[in-house]
């Protein structure tokens, strides 16, 4: 029975791994097929096996060449995305660190109620706050600008919830020792709490980057000028008009988040473990 359970576990894990990797392989393999082969595959009803492993199949990098050197819109939308996502991650982390410190270590009247409101806001879908955000951004004359995406993202609640759970578990003796040495609240936060929270902060930064890197609804609603849209919106339109280039664009679209996850893999895993334990 023990071996049977182990066999079932291995089979289940293998099937799960295949289900995760198959879409990635499908996307990457199609990005290496030429335009003629892609059109031939999708112009006739064939089986999934024939689409994944067509015969004959020759590696063709023409789609990447056309995307990077003959499609200047790609680089424009790529930099549009970076100009929005990087400020969102930095600002939300800064605000989350300050708010988490206040909620966890500076107890004040109504802090529990306010944090409960934070949790409620985190659970609300984007559509619930769409109209208020749109009205506020319109009053501030921020619509159709990067600020229309940066400001709502910077004040997101996920980072506060993620970091507060860890800061709350830090022993108060560290803070008391710092105060005995003459440190104020800013110094306690900067030199004691933030270094201790480094894995959790890195994990939050990676998760926030991936989340906002793939946002679609907010740009479609808050941005009206096509040249200001991020890469995620351009990718969805490209997949409809030029599907052969869309495969190559999708692969390059995954590269930056994937490299970020690989680079911060240790801190990401440690941060998620620590946060779940807290």
Tab-separated table of C-alpha atoms in Angstrom:
chain	number	residue	atom	x	y	z
A	1	UNK	CA	0.000	0.000	0.000
A	2	UNK	CA	2.876	2.329	0.778
A	3	UNK	CA	4.444	1.776	-2.651
A	4	UNK	CA	1.047	2.177	-4.280
A	5	UNK	CA	0.542	5.532	-2.564
A	6	UNK	CA	4.019	6.646	-3.619
A	7	UNK	CA	3.323	5.567	-7.200
A	8	UNK	CA	0.041	7.470	-7.286
A	9	UNK	CA	1.790	10.522	-5.828
A	10	UNK	CA	4.539	10.408	-8.454
A	11	UNK	CA	2.043	9.964	-11.273
A	12	UNK	CA	-0.036	12.862	-9.992
A	13	UNK	CA	3.024	15.097	-9.665
A	14	UNK	CA	4.135	14.103	-13.160
A	15	UNK	CA	0.742	14.941	-14.645
A	16	UNK	CA	0.718	18.262	-12.793
A	17	UNK	CA	4.205	19.084	-14.083
A	18	UNK	CA	3.183	18.241	-17.648
A	19	UNK	CA	0.048	20.388	-17.393
A	20	UNK	CA	2.188	23.316	-16.206
A	21	UNK	CA	5.010	22.953	-18.737
A	22	UNK	CA	2.951	22.018	-21.783
A	23	UNK	CA	1.519	25.538	-22.430
A	24	UNK	CA	5.038	26.982	-22.114
A	25	UNK	CA	6.446	24.434	-24.558
A	26	UNK	CA	3.515	24.984	-26.928
A	27	UNK	CA	4.120	28.740	-26.884
A	28	UNK	CA	7.902	28.479	-27.283
A	29	UNK	CA	7.746	25.874	-30.064
A	30	UNK	CA	5.233	27.942	-32.036
A	31	UNK	CA	7.460	31.001	-31.708
A	32	UNK	CA	10.117	29.085	-33.657
A	33	UNK	CA	7.819	28.160	-36.531
A	34	UNK	CA	7.673	30.383	-39.570
A	35	UNK	CA	4.670	32.405	-40.657
A	36	UNK	CA	3.795	29.972	-43.439
A	37	UNK	CA	3.771	26.973	-41.087
A	38	UNK	CA	1.696	28.824	-38.462
A	39	UNK	CA	-0.890	29.811	-41.057
A	40	UNK	CA	-0.960	26.259	-42.408
A	41	UNK	CA	-1.507	24.837	-38.920
A	42	UNK	CA	-4.374	27.156	-38.022
A	43	UNK	CA	-6.056	27.239	-41.413
A	44	UNK	CA	-7.151	23.600	-41.304
A	45	UNK	CA	-8.639	21.285	-38.682
A	46	UNK	CA	-5.836	19.060	-37.404
A	47	UNK	CA	-5.176	17.241	-34.142
A	48	UNK	CA	-3.335	18.766	-31.199
A	49	UNK	CA	-0.432	16.362	-31.716
A	50	UNK	CA	0.032	17.576	-35.308
A	51	UNK	CA	-0.032	21.181	-34.137
A	52	UNK	CA	2.588	20.595	-31.479
A	53	UNK	CA	4.785	18.315	-33.605
A	54	UNK	CA	4.163	19.267	-37.244
A	55	UNK	CA	6.114	17.627	-40.049
A	56	UNK	CA	8.313	18.969	-41.469
A	57	UNK	CA	9.402	21.418	-38.739
A	58	UNK	CA	12.368	23.746	-39.162
A	59	UNK	CA	13.494	26.335	-36.619
A	60	UNK	CA	12.687	29.797	-37.935
A	61	UNK	CA	13.713	32.969	-36.082
A	62	UNK	CA	12.035	35.313	-38.551
A	63	UNK	CA	9.258	36.113	-36.075
A	64	UNK	CA	11.742	37.375	-33.478
A	65	UNK	CA	13.584	39.396	-36.128
A	66	UNK	CA	10.377	41.034	-37.336
A	67	UNK	CA	9.262	41.755	-33.777
A	68	UNK	CA	12.523	43.266	-32.516
A	69	UNK	CA	13.809	45.031	-35.639
A	70	UNK	CA	10.783	45.694	-37.824
A	71	UNK	CA	8.119	46.348	-35.200
A	72	UNK	CA	9.124	49.511	-33.306
A	73	UNK	CA	5.820	49.501	-31.415
A	74	UNK	CA	7.069	46.558	-29.349
A	75	UNK	CA	9.884	48.548	-27.736
A	76	UNK	CA	7.547	51.506	-27.163
A	77	UNK	CA	5.026	49.352	-25.313
A	78	UNK	CA	7.823	47.559	-23.443
A	79	UNK	CA	9.171	50.816	-22.029
A	80	UNK	CA	5.637	51.987	-21.312
A	81	UNK	CA	5.214	48.931	-19.121
A	82	UNK	CA	8.497	49.477	-17.270
A	83	UNK	CA	7.688	53.149	-16.670
A	84	UNK	CA	4.494	52.091	-14.945
A	85	UNK	CA	5.365	48.822	-13.184
A	86	UNK	CA	8.688	49.857	-11.591
A	87	UNK	CA	7.269	52.999	-9.873
A	88	UNK	CA	4.237	51.013	-8.687
A	89	UNK	CA	6.419	48.345	-7.075
A	90	UNK	CA	8.778	50.858	-5.445
A	91	UNK	CA	6.037	53.148	-4.131
A	92	UNK	CA	3.811	50.348	-2.885
A	93	UNK	CA	6.734	48.718	-1.073
A	94	UNK	CA	7.697	52.003	0.611
A	95	UNK	CA	4.132	52.716	1.683
A	96	UNK	CA	3.619	49.095	2.742
A	97	UNK	CA	6.732	49.121	4.930
A	98	UNK	CA	5.606	52.313	6.678
A	99	UNK	CA	2.002	51.133	7.090
A	100	UNK	CA	3.080	47.681	8.289
A	101	UNK	CA	5.342	49.262	10.888
A	102	UNK	CA	2.475	51.426	12.107
A	103	UNK	CA	-0.024	48.565	12.268
A	104	UNK	CA	2.325	46.078	13.930
A	105	UNK	CA	4.529	48.134	16.254
A	106	UNK	CA	2.799	51.506	16.794
A	107	UNK	CA	-0.534	50.533	18.279
A	108	UNK	CA	-3.059	53.350	18.092
A	109	UNK	CA	-6.793	53.749	18.500
A	110	UNK	CA	-8.700	52.166	15.637
A	111	UNK	CA	-5.683	50.338	14.185
A	112	UNK	CA	-7.428	46.957	14.151
A	113	UNK	CA	-10.500	48.419	12.457
A	114	UNK	CA	-8.368	50.213	9.871
A	115	UNK	CA	-6.392	47.050	9.121
A	116	UNK	CA	-9.656	45.130	8.752
A	117	UNK	CA	-10.700	47.703	6.145
A	118	UNK	CA	-7.370	47.067	4.382
A	119	UNK	CA	-8.180	43.354	4.205
A	120	UNK	CA	-11.667	44.067	2.854
A	121	UNK	CA	-10.172	46.329	0.171
A	122	UNK	CA	-7.660	43.624	-0.759
A	123	UNK	CA	-10.458	41.092	-1.243
A	124	UNK	CA	-12.490	43.420	-3.446
A	125	UNK	CA	-12.091	42.874	-7.200
A	126	UNK	CA	-10.851	45.676	-9.401
A	127	UNK	CA	-14.324	46.269	-10.848
A	128	UNK	CA	-15.714	47.345	-7.455
A	129	UNK	CA	-13.356	50.319	-7.143
A	130	UNK	CA	-13.341	51.118	-10.847
A	131	UNK	CA	-15.858	53.972	-10.780
A	132	UNK	CA	-14.401	55.769	-7.701
A	133	UNK	CA	-10.881	55.479	-9.101
A	134	UNK	CA	-11.989	56.785	-12.464
A	135	UNK	CA	-13.781	59.766	-10.887
A	136	UNK	CA	-10.812	60.657	-8.677
A	137	UNK	CA	-8.315	60.395	-11.526
A	138	UNK	CA	-10.606	62.492	-13.708
A	139	UNK	CA	-10.816	65.222	-11.046
A	140	UNK	CA	-7.033	65.198	-10.726
A	141	UNK	CA	-6.660	65.331	-14.541
A	142	UNK	CA	-4.528	62.186	-14.489
A	143	UNK	CA	-6.514	60.170	-17.018
A	144	UNK	CA	-4.586	59.061	-20.106
A	145	UNK	CA	-1.257	59.352	-18.286
A	146	UNK	CA	1.104	57.040	-16.423
A	147	UNK	CA	-0.109	58.504	-13.132
A	148	UNK	CA	-3.543	56.994	-13.809
A	149	UNK	CA	-1.959	53.547	-13.442
A	150	UNK	CA	0.760	54.348	-10.905
A	151	UNK	CA	-1.332	56.037	-8.195
A	152	UNK	CA	-3.980	53.310	-7.723
A	153	UNK	CA	-1.250	50.681	-7.826
A	154	UNK	CA	1.012	52.499	-5.366
A	155	UNK	CA	-1.738	52.512	-2.744
A	156	UNK	CA	-2.551	48.831	-3.156
A	157	UNK	CA	-3.216	46.843	0.007
A	158	UNK	CA	-1.487	43.541	-0.738
A	159	UNK	CA	1.955	44.712	0.385
A	160	UNK	CA	0.604	45.999	3.695
A	161	UNK	CA	-1.086	42.704	4.505
A	162	UNK	CA	1.951	40.674	3.402
A	163	UNK	CA	4.533	42.631	5.422
A	164	UNK	CA	2.405	43.311	8.491
A	165	UNK	CA	2.026	39.606	9.182
A	166	UNK	CA	5.797	39.229	9.442
A	167	UNK	CA	6.566	42.440	11.345
A	168	UNK	CA	3.992	41.515	13.947
A	169	UNK	CA	5.953	38.371	14.749
A	170	UNK	CA	9.297	40.135	15.308
A	171	UNK	CA	10.244	40.052	18.970
A	172	UNK	CA	9.723	43.410	20.692
A	173	UNK	CA	13.093	43.013	22.448
A	174	UNK	CA	14.895	44.013	19.239
A	175	UNK	CA	12.987	47.298	19.142
A	176	UNK	CA	13.430	47.925	22.868
A	177	UNK	CA	17.163	47.362	22.565
A	178	UNK	CA	17.312	49.847	19.700
A	179	UNK	CA	15.407	52.446	21.689
A	180	UNK	CA	17.762	51.963	24.640
A	181	UNK	CA	20.603	52.813	22.290
A	182	UNK	CA	18.818	56.063	21.372
A	183	UNK	CA	17.205	55.063	18.080
A	184	UNK	CA	13.978	56.793	17.057
A	185	UNK	CA	11.126	55.194	15.104
A	186	UNK	CA	12.720	55.956	11.727
A	187	UNK	CA	16.035	54.421	12.766
A	188	UNK	CA	14.340	51.374	14.302
A	189	UNK	CA	12.493	50.800	11.049
A	190	UNK	CA	15.480	51.478	8.783
A	191	UNK	CA	18.249	49.669	10.666
A	192	UNK	CA	16.428	46.900	12.545
A	193	UNK	CA	13.105	45.927	10.997
A	194	UNK	CA	13.796	46.403	7.275
A	195	UNK	CA	16.980	44.235	7.254
A	196	UNK	CA	15.096	41.528	9.170
A	197	UNK	CA	12.241	41.733	6.657
A	198	UNK	CA	14.467	41.524	3.565
A	199	UNK	CA	13.253	38.090	2.317
A	200	UNK	CA	9.612	39.104	2.774
A	201	UNK	CA	10.179	42.451	1.038
A	202	UNK	CA	11.874	40.707	-1.919
A	203	UNK	CA	9.025	38.194	-2.134
A	204	UNK	CA	6.460	41.003	-2.090
A	205	UNK	CA	8.398	42.904	-4.784
A	206	UNK	CA	8.481	39.863	-7.101
A	207	UNK	CA	4.783	39.111	-6.624
A	208	UNK	CA	3.824	42.756	-7.182
A	209	UNK	CA	5.980	43.002	-10.307
A	210	UNK	CA	4.411	39.901	-11.838
A	211	UNK	CA	0.907	41.077	-10.942
A	212	UNK	CA	1.224	44.557	-12.449
A	213	UNK	CA	3.334	43.382	-15.386
A	214	UNK	CA	0.295	41.519	-16.681
A	215	UNK	CA	-2.434	44.073	-15.926
A	216	UNK	CA	-4.906	44.650	-18.757
A	217	UNK	CA	-8.165	46.108	-17.417
A	218	UNK	CA	-6.696	49.261	-15.856
A	219	UNK	CA	-4.863	50.458	-19.010
A	220	UNK	CA	-7.892	49.784	-21.191
A	221	UNK	CA	-10.058	51.976	-18.962
A	222	UNK	CA	-7.693	54.722	-17.781
A	223	UNK	CA	-5.555	55.127	-20.924
A	224	UNK	CA	-7.090	56.292	-24.196
A	225	UNK	CA	-3.964	57.043	-26.262
A	226	UNK	CA	-2.758	53.868	-27.962
A	227	UNK	CA	0.920	54.863	-27.809
A	228	UNK	CA	0.751	55.012	-23.988
A	229	UNK	CA	-0.604	51.491	-23.486
A	230	UNK	CA	1.543	48.779	-21.827
A	231	UNK	CA	2.838	45.650	-23.496
A	232	UNK	CA	0.101	43.422	-22.052
A	233	UNK	CA	-2.588	45.247	-24.058
A	234	UNK	CA	-0.448	45.282	-27.213
A	235	UNK	CA	0.117	41.541	-26.854
A	236	UNK	CA	-3.606	40.784	-26.762
A	237	UNK	CA	-4.228	42.794	-29.927
A	238	UNK	CA	-1.172	41.354	-31.671
A	239	UNK	CA	-2.328	37.795	-31.022
A	240	UNK	CA	-5.458	38.543	-33.022
A	241	UNK	CA	-3.976	40.456	-35.971
A	242	UNK	CA	-0.589	38.701	-36.348
A	243	UNK	CA	-0.683	35.446	-34.446
A	244	UNK	CA	2.708	34.286	-35.744
A	245	UNK	CA	4.423	37.372	-34.278
A	246	UNK	CA	2.199	37.110	-31.214
A	247	UNK	CA	3.881	33.843	-30.219
A	248	UNK	CA	7.335	35.454	-30.286
A	249	UNK	CA	6.042	38.478	-28.387
A	250	UNK	CA	4.531	36.209	-25.737
A	251	UNK	CA	7.859	34.445	-25.209
A	252	UNK	CA	9.735	37.734	-24.805
A	253	UNK	CA	6.929	38.974	-22.571
A	254	UNK	CA	7.735	36.156	-20.119
A	255	UNK	CA	11.495	36.689	-20.084
A	256	UNK	CA	11.767	39.604	-17.625
A	257	UNK	CA	9.425	38.181	-14.941
A	258	UNK	CA	11.080	34.776	-15.342
A	259	UNK	CA	14.578	36.230	-14.891
A	260	UNK	CA	13.366	38.158	-11.856
A	261	UNK	CA	11.963	35.005	-10.272
A	262	UNK	CA	15.166	33.055	-10.993
A	263	UNK	CA	17.390	35.843	-9.623
A	264	UNK	CA	15.336	36.234	-6.427
A	265	UNK	CA	14.453	32.548	-6.079
A	266	UNK	CA	16.062	32.060	-2.650
A	267	UNK	CA	14.615	35.223	-1.125
A	268	UNK	CA	11.248	34.514	-2.737
A	269	UNK	CA	11.001	31.009	-1.292
A	270	UNK	CA	12.265	32.146	2.124
A	271	UNK	CA	9.870	35.092	2.166
A	272	UNK	CA	6.863	32.956	1.288
A	273	UNK	CA	7.804	30.369	3.921
A	274	UNK	CA	8.337	32.998	6.621
A	275	UNK	CA	5.134	34.834	5.763
A	276	UNK	CA	3.077	31.620	5.798
A	277	UNK	CA	4.527	30.624	9.174
A	278	UNK	CA	3.724	34.006	10.632
